[in-house]
Short mmCIF file of C-alpha atoms in Angstrom, two decimals:
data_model
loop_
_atom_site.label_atom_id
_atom_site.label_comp_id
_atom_site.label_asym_id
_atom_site.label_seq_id
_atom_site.Cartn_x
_atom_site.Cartn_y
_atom_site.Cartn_z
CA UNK L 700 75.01 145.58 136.18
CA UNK L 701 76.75 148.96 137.93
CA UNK L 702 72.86 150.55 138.04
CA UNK L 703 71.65 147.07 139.24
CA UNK L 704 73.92 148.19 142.49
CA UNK L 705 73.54 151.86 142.18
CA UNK L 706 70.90 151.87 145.39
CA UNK L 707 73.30 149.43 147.40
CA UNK L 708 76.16 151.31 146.76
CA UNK L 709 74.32 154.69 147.91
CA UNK L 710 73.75 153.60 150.93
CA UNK L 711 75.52 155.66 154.21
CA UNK L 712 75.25 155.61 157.59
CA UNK L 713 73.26 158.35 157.97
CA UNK L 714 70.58 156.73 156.01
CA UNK L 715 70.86 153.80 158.24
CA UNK L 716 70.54 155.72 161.58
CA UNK L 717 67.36 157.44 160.05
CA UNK L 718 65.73 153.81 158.64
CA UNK L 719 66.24 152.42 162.11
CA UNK L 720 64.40 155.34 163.72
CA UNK L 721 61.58 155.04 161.41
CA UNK L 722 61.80 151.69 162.35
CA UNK L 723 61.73 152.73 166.08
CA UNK L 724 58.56 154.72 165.71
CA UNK L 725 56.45 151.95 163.81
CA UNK L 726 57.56 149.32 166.88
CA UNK L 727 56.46 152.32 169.37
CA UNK L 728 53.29 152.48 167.28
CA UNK L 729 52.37 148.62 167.09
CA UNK L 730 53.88 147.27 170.40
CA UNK L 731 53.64 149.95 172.40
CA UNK L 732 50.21 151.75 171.01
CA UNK L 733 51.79 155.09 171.57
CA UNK L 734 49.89 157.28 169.02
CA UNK L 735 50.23 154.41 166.55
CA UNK L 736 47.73 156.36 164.14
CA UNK L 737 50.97 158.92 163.19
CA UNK L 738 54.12 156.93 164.33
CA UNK L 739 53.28 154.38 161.87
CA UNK L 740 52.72 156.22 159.04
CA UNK L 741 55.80 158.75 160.22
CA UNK L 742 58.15 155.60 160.85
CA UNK L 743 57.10 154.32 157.28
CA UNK L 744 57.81 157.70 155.55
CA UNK L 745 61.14 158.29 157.25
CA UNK L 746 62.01 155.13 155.91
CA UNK L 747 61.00 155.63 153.09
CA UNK L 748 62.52 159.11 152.33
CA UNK L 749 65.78 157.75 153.53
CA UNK L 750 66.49 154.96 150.89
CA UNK L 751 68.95 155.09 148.30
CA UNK L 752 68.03 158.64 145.70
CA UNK L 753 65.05 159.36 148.34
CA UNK L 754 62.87 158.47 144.68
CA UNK L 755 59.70 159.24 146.77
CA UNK L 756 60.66 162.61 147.68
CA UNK L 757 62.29 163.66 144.31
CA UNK L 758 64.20 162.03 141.49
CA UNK L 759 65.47 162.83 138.32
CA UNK L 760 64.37 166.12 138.77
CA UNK L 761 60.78 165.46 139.10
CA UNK L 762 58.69 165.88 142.41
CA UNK L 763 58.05 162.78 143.99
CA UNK L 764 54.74 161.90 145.92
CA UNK L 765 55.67 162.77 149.62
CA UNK L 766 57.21 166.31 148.12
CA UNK L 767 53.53 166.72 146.28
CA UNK L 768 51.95 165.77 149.31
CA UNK L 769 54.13 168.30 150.89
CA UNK L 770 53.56 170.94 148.99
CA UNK L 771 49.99 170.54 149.19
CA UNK L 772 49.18 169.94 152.63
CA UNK L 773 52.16 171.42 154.85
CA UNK L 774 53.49 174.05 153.03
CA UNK L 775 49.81 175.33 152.31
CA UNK L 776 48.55 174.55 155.69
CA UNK L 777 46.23 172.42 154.81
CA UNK L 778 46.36 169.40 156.58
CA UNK L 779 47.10 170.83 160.27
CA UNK L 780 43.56 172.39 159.97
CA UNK L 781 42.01 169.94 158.29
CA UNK L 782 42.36 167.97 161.31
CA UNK L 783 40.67 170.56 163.53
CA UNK L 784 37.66 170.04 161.76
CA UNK L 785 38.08 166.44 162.68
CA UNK L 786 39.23 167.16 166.21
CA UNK L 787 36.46 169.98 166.78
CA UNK L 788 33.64 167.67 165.30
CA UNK L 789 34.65 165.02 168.70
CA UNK L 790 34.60 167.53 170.90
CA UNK L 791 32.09 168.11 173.87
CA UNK L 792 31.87 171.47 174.64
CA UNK L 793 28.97 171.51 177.49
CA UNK L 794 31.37 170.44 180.37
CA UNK L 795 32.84 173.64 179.67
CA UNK L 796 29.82 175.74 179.03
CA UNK L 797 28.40 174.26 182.88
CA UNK L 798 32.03 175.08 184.57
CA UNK L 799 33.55 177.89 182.71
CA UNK L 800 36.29 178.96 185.19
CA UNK L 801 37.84 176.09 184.14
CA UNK L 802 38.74 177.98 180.65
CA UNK L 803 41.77 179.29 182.69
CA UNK L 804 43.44 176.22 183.49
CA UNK L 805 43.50 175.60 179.86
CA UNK L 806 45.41 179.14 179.77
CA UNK L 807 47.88 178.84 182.24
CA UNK L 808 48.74 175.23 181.01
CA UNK L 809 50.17 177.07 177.63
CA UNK L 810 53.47 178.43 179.87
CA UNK L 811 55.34 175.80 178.44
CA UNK L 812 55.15 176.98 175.13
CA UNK L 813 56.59 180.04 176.43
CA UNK L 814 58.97 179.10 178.76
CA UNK L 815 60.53 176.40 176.25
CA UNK L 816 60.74 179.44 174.24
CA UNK L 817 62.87 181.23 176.44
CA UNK L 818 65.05 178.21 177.05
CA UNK L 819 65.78 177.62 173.60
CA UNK L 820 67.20 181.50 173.00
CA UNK L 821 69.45 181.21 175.95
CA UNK L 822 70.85 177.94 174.59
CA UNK L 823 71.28 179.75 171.14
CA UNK L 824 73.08 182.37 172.97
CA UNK L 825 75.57 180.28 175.16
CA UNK L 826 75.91 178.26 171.48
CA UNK L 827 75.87 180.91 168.43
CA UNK L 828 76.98 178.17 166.12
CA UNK L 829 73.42 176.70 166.09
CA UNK L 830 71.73 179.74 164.80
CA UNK L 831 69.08 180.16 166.80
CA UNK L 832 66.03 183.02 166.11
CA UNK L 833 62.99 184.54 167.97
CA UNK L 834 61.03 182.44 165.29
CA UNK L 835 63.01 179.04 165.34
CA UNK L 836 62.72 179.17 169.45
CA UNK L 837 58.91 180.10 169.19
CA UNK L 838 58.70 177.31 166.82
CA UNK L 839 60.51 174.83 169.44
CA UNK L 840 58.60 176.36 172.18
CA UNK L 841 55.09 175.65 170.36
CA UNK L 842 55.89 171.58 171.08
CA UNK L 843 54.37 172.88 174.72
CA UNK L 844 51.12 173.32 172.79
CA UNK L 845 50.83 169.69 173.00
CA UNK L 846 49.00 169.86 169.78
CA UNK L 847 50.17 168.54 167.09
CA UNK L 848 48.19 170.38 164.29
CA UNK L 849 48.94 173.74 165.97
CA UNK L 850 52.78 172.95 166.55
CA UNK L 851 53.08 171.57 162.67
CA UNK L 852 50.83 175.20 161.74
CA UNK L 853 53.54 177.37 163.55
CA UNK L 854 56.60 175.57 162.59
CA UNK L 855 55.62 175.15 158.58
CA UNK L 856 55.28 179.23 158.79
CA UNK L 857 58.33 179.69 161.20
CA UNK L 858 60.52 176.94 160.93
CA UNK L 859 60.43 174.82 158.16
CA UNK L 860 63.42 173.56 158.25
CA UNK L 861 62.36 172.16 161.56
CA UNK L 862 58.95 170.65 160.82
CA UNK L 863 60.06 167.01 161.00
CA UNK L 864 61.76 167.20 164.86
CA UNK L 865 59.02 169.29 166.05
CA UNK L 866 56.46 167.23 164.83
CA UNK L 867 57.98 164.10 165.97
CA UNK L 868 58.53 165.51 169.49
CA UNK L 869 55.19 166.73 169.63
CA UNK L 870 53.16 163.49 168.78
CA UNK L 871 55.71 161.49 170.71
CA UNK L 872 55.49 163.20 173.84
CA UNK L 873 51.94 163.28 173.86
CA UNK L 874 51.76 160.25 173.42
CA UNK L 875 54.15 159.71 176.90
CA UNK L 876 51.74 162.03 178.47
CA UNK L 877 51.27 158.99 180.97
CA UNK L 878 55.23 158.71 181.95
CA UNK L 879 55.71 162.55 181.51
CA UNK L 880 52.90 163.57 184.02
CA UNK L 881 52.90 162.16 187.04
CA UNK L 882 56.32 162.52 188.36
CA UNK L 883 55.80 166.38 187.83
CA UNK L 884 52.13 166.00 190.10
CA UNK L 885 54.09 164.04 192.41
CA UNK L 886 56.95 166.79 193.03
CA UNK L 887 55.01 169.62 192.82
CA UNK L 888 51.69 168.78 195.19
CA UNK L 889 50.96 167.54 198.43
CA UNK L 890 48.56 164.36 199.47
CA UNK L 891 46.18 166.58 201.11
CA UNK L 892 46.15 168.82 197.49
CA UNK L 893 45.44 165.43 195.73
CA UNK L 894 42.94 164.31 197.49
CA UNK L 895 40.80 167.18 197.48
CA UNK L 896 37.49 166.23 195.85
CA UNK L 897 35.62 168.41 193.28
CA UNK L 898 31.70 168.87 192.87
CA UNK L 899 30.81 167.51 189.16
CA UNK L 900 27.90 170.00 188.72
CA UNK L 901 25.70 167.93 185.72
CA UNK L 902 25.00 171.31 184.20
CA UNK L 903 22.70 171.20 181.90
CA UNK L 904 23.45 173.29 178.51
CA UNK L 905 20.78 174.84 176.24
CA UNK L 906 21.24 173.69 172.40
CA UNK L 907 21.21 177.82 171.54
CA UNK L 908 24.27 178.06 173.80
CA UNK L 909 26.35 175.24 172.12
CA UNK L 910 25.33 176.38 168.69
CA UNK L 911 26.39 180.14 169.74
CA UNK L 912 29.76 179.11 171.63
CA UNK L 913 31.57 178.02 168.74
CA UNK L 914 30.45 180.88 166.43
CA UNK L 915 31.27 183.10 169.36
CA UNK L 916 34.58 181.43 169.99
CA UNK L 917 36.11 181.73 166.26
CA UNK L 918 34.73 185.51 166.32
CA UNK L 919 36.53 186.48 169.64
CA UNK L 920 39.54 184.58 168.42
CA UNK L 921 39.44 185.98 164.77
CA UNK L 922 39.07 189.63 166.56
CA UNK L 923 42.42 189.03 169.37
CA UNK L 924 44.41 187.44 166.57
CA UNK L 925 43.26 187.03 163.25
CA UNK L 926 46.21 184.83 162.23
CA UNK L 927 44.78 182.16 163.93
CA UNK L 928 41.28 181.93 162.59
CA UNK L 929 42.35 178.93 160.44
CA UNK L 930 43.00 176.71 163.60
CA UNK L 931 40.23 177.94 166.69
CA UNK L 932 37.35 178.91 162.97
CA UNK L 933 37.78 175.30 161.41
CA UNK L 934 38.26 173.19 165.29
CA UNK L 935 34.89 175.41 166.15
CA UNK L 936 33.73 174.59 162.76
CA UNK L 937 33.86 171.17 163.42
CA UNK L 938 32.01 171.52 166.77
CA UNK L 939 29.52 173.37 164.93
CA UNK L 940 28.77 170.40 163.01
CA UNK L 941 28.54 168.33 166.10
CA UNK L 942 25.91 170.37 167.72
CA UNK L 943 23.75 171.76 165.13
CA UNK L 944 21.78 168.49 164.97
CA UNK L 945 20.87 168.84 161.52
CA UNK L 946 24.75 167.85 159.94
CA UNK L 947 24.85 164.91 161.90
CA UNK L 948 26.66 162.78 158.69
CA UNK L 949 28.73 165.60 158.25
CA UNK L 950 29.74 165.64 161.69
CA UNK L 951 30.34 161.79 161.54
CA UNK L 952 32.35 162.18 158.15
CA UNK L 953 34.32 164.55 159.86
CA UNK L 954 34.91 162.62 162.99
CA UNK L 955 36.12 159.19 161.11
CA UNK L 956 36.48 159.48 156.88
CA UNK L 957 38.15 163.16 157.28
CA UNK L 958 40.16 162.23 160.40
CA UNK L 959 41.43 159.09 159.31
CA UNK L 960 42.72 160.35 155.67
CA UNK L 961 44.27 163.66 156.51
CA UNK L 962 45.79 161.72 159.83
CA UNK L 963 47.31 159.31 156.98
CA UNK L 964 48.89 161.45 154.99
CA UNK L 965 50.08 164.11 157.15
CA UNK L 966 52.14 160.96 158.97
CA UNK L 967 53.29 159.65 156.30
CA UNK L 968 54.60 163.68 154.77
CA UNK L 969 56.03 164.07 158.03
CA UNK L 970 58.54 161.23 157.66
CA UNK L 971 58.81 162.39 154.42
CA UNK L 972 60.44 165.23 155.74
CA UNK L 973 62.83 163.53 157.96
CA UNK L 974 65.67 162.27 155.88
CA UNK L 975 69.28 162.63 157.04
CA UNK L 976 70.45 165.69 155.97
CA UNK L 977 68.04 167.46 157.52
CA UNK L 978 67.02 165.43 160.50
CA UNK L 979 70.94 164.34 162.09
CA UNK L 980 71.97 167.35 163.44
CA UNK L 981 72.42 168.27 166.54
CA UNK L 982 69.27 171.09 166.73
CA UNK L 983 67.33 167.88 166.35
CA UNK L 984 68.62 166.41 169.79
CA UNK L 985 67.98 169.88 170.93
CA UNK L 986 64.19 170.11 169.68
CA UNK L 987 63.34 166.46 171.45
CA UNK L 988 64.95 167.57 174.55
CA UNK L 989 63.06 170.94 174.91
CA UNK L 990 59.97 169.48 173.09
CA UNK L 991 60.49 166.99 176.46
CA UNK L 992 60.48 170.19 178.99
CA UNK L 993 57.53 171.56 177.55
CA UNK L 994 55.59 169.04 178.28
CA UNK L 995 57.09 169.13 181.98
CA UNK L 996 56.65 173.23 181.95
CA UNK L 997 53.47 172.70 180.81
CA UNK L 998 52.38 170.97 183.66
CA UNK L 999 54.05 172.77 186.26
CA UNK L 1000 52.34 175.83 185.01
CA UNK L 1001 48.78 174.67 185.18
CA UNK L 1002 49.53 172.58 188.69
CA UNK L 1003 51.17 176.15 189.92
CA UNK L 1004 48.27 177.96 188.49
CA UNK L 1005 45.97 176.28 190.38
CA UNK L 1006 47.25 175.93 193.60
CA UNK L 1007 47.65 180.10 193.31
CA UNK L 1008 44.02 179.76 192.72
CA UNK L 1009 43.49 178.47 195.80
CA UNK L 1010 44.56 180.83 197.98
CA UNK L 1011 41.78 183.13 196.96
CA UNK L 1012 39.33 180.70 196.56
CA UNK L 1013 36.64 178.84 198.68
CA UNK L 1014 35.86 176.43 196.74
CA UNK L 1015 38.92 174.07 196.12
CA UNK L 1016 40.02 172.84 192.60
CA UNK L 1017 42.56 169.71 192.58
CA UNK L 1018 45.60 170.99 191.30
CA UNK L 1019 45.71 167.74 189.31
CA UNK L 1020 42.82 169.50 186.99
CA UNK L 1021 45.68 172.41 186.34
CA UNK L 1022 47.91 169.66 185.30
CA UNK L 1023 45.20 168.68 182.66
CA UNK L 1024 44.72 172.06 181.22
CA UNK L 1025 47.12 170.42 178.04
CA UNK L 1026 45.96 169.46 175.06
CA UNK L 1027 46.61 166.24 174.87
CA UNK L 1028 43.13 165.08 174.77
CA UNK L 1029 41.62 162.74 176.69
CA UNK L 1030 44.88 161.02 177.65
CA UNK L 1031 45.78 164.10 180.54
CA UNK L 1032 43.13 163.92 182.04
CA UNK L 1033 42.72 159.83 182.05
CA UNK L 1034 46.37 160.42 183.77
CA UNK L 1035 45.14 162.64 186.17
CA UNK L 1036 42.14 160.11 186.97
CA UNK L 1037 44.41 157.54 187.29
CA UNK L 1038 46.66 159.26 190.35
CA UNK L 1039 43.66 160.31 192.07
CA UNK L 1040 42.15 157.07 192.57
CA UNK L 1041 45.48 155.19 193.60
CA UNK L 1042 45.63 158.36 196.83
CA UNK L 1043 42.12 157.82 197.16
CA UNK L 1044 39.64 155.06 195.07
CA UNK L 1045 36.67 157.13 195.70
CA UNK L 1046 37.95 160.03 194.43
CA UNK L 1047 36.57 160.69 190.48
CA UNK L 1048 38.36 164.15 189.29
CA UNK L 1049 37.58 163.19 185.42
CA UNK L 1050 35.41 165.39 184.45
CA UNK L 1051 36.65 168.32 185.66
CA UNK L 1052 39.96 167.28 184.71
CA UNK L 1053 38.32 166.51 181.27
CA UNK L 1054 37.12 169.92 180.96
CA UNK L 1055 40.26 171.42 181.42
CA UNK L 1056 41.35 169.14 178.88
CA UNK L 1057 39.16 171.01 176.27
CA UNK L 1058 39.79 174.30 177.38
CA UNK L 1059 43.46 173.04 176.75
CA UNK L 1060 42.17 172.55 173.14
CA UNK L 1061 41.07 176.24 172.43
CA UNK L 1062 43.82 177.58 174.28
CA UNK L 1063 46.31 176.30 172.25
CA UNK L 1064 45.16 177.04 169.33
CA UNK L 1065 44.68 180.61 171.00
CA UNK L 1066 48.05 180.38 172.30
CA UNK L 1067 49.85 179.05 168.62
CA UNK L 1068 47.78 182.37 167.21
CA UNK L 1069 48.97 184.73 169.85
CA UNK L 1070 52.44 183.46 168.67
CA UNK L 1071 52.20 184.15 165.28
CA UNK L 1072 50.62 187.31 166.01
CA UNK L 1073 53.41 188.79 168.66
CA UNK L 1074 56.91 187.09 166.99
CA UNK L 1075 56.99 189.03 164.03
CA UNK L 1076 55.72 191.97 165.72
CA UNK L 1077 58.36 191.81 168.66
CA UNK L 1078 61.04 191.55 165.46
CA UNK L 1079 59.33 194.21 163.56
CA UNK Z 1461 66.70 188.17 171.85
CA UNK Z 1462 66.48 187.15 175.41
CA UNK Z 1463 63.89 190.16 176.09
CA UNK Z 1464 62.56 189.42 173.34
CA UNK Z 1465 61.61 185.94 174.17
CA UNK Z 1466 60.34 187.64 177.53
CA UNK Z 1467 58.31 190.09 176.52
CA UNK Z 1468 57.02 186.98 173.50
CA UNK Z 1469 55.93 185.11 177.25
CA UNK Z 1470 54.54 188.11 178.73
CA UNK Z 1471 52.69 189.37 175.66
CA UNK Z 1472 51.62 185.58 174.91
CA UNK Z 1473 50.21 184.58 178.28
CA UNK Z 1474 48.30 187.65 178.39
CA UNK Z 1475 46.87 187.37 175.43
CA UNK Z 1476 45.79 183.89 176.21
CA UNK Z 1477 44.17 185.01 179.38
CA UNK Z 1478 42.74 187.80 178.05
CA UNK Z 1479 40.49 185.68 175.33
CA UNK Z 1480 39.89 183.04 177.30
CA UNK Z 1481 38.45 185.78 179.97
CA UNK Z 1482 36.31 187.64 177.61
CA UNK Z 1483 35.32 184.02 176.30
CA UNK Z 1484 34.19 183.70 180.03
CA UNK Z 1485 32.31 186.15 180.77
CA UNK Z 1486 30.24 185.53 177.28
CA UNK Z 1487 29.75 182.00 178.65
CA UNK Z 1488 28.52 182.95 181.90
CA UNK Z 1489 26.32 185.80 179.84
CA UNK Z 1490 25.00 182.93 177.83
CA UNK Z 1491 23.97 180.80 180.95
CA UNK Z 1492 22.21 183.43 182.34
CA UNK Z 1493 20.59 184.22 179.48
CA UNK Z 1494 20.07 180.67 177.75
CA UNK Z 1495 19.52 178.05 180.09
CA UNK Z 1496 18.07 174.78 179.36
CA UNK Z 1497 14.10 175.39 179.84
CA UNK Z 1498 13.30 171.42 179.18
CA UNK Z 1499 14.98 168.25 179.42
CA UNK Z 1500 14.44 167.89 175.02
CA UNK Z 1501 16.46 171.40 174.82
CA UNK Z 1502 19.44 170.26 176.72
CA UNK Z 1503 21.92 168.25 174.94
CA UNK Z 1504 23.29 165.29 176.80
CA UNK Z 1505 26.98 164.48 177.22
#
């Protein structure tokens, strides 16, 4: 009778908190459609983990099947780059082949990553207790990727002990890309500056030159910072696929049976990770706020970027496209769409706010390398 | 650790720019040097 009770009588309040944010993240998911593909599967596995004896993460001494999955696909890696095959295989590269320039924007839209950074070490200065590193804050600071499979790549090497937060922060916020956004455009650019108007130049690519871009991308990237040939090889990998015209089911399988699996379980083995013990605490509070100002640094630095641009330049780019240099992909640059037409309905910035939406994509992947690369060397 | 996290931004952003320029001026090589010669070899987006 006792063991009939044994779960019931496990039970804290702890366990409850964490249940009833799982719960949180599956009603984000359904009723709100924020990123439902990962917050449901997250909310499920956080509520799952966090059940009396956690029997899906271990028990009786055995591995259960979120720590297999674990150990298979997050410790290893795996799944992160997995889905850049996936992601790689949907993206258009020729918008940024026609307008390369535009490769920058994608650049200077990483400061977040860095800046967050920065923040988090002076916090773990004023606050010692917390125990805050180079690599834990670089692992924080990666949230301002605004990638998800780049900030769960860092953090699994980094900060493990972080992966749940981090990931949560980073799907979440991109997923409130559209309340995030526009308060920053608002504060930090004029009327005039969002009106301006930007030639779409229908450039039109050769095949050789999309086939070579990707081949020439992971090459350049595996050559600056070979740590990161596992993220910017297998996203240019999956381009690759897309614009050989020969793999075109491999390309699809990629873009929808590959996607869709490795999306499932890598949101379901991220709840997994977020039971109590490890997920309570106050550096979690402190990862969700930061995670929060990357996304804001993020967009001040491509906005800023731009309108530095300008003063050199005679040809005008709407600071609005800096803002979309993240890589939260297409959703940015929908935003950015979205603000332009309410100053001025005849105004269409999307594609060149969509290209700096991909070149968002390789930078961060760029940028979560160049991380990797420079931490250990700057503790070295 | 505060310079540290510094020199992490300066090193990082540079590094960033610097791939993404060299990735630049191979894409503005490639233009010159590939461009579409008929509608059938352009790929449309």
């Amino acid at each position: 009778m006792e063991a009939l009770f044994s779960g019931l009588m496990d039970i804290t309040w702890q366990s409850l908190i964490m249940i009833a944010i799982g719960g949180l993240l599956i009603y984000l998911g359904i009723a709100k459609e924020y990123e439902p593909n990962l917050l449901v599967p997250m909310g499920f596995g956080a509520i799952m983990v966090n059940l009396p004896f956690a029997a899906v993460w271990s028990f009786e001494g055995a591995e259960g099947v979120l720590q297999i999955l674990y150990n298979f696909g997050i410790a290893t890696e795996l799944f992160p780059v997995l889905i850049f095959v996936a992601v790689g295989a949907m993206c258009d590269f020729s918008l940024l082949l026609g307008n390369p320039k535009m490769l920058f924007l994608g650049a200077a839209a990483q400061f977040g990553i860095f800046a967050t950074a920065i923040a988090v070490v002076v916090i773990g200065q004023m606050f010692p207790e917390l125990g805050i590193d180079l690599k834990s804050a670089a692992s924080i600071g990666i949230i301002g990727a605004a990638d998800g499979p780049t900030s769960i790549f860092v953090a699994a090497k980094f900060a493990p002990q972080f992966l749940g937060p981090i990931s949560v922060a980073a799907y979440s916020y991109m997923s409130l890309v559209p309340i995030i956004q526009p308060p920053v455009v608002m504060a930090l650019t004029t009327r005039e500056e969002r009106l301006i108007r930007m030639k779409h130049t229908d450039a039109s690519i050769s095949k050789t030159a999309l086939i070579i871009f990707p081949i020439m991308v992971t090459i350049i990237a595996g050559l600056l910072a070979p740590i990161c040939v596992p993220l910017v090889g297998l996203l240019m990998f999956g381009n690759l696929l897309r614009v050989c015209g020969v793999l075109e089911r491999l390309s699809l399988a990629a873009q929808n049976e590959l996607a869709n699996l490795v999306t499932l379980l890598l949101g379901i083995t991220i709840g997994g990770t977020m039971h109590w013990e490890k997920f309570l605490d106050p550096m979690t509070i402190l990862i969700l706020i930061l995670g929060f100002f990357a996304f804001i640094f993020d967009t001040a630095g491509g906005i800023i970027f731009v309108k530095f641009l300008n003063l050199f330049s005679k040809e005008k780019i709407n600071p609005m496209c800096g803002a979309a240099g993240i890589s939260a992909f297409p959703m940015s640059a929908r935003v950015m769409q979205q603000i332009a037409k309410k100053e001025d309905p005849t105004n269409f910035i999307l594609m060149p706010a969509i290209t700096a939406n991909v070149a968002g994509q390789i930078a961060s992947a760029i940028a979560g390398g160049m991380v990797l690369v420079i931490v250990p060397w700057l503790l070295s | 650790m505060l310079t540290q996290s510094f020199e992490l931004m300066l090193y990082g952003l540079t590094g960033v720019f610097f791939a993404l320029g060299i990735l630049y001026v191979i894409t503005l090589a490639m233009a010159k040097l590939m461009p579409a010669k008929a509608p059938e070899d352009s790929e449309e987006s």
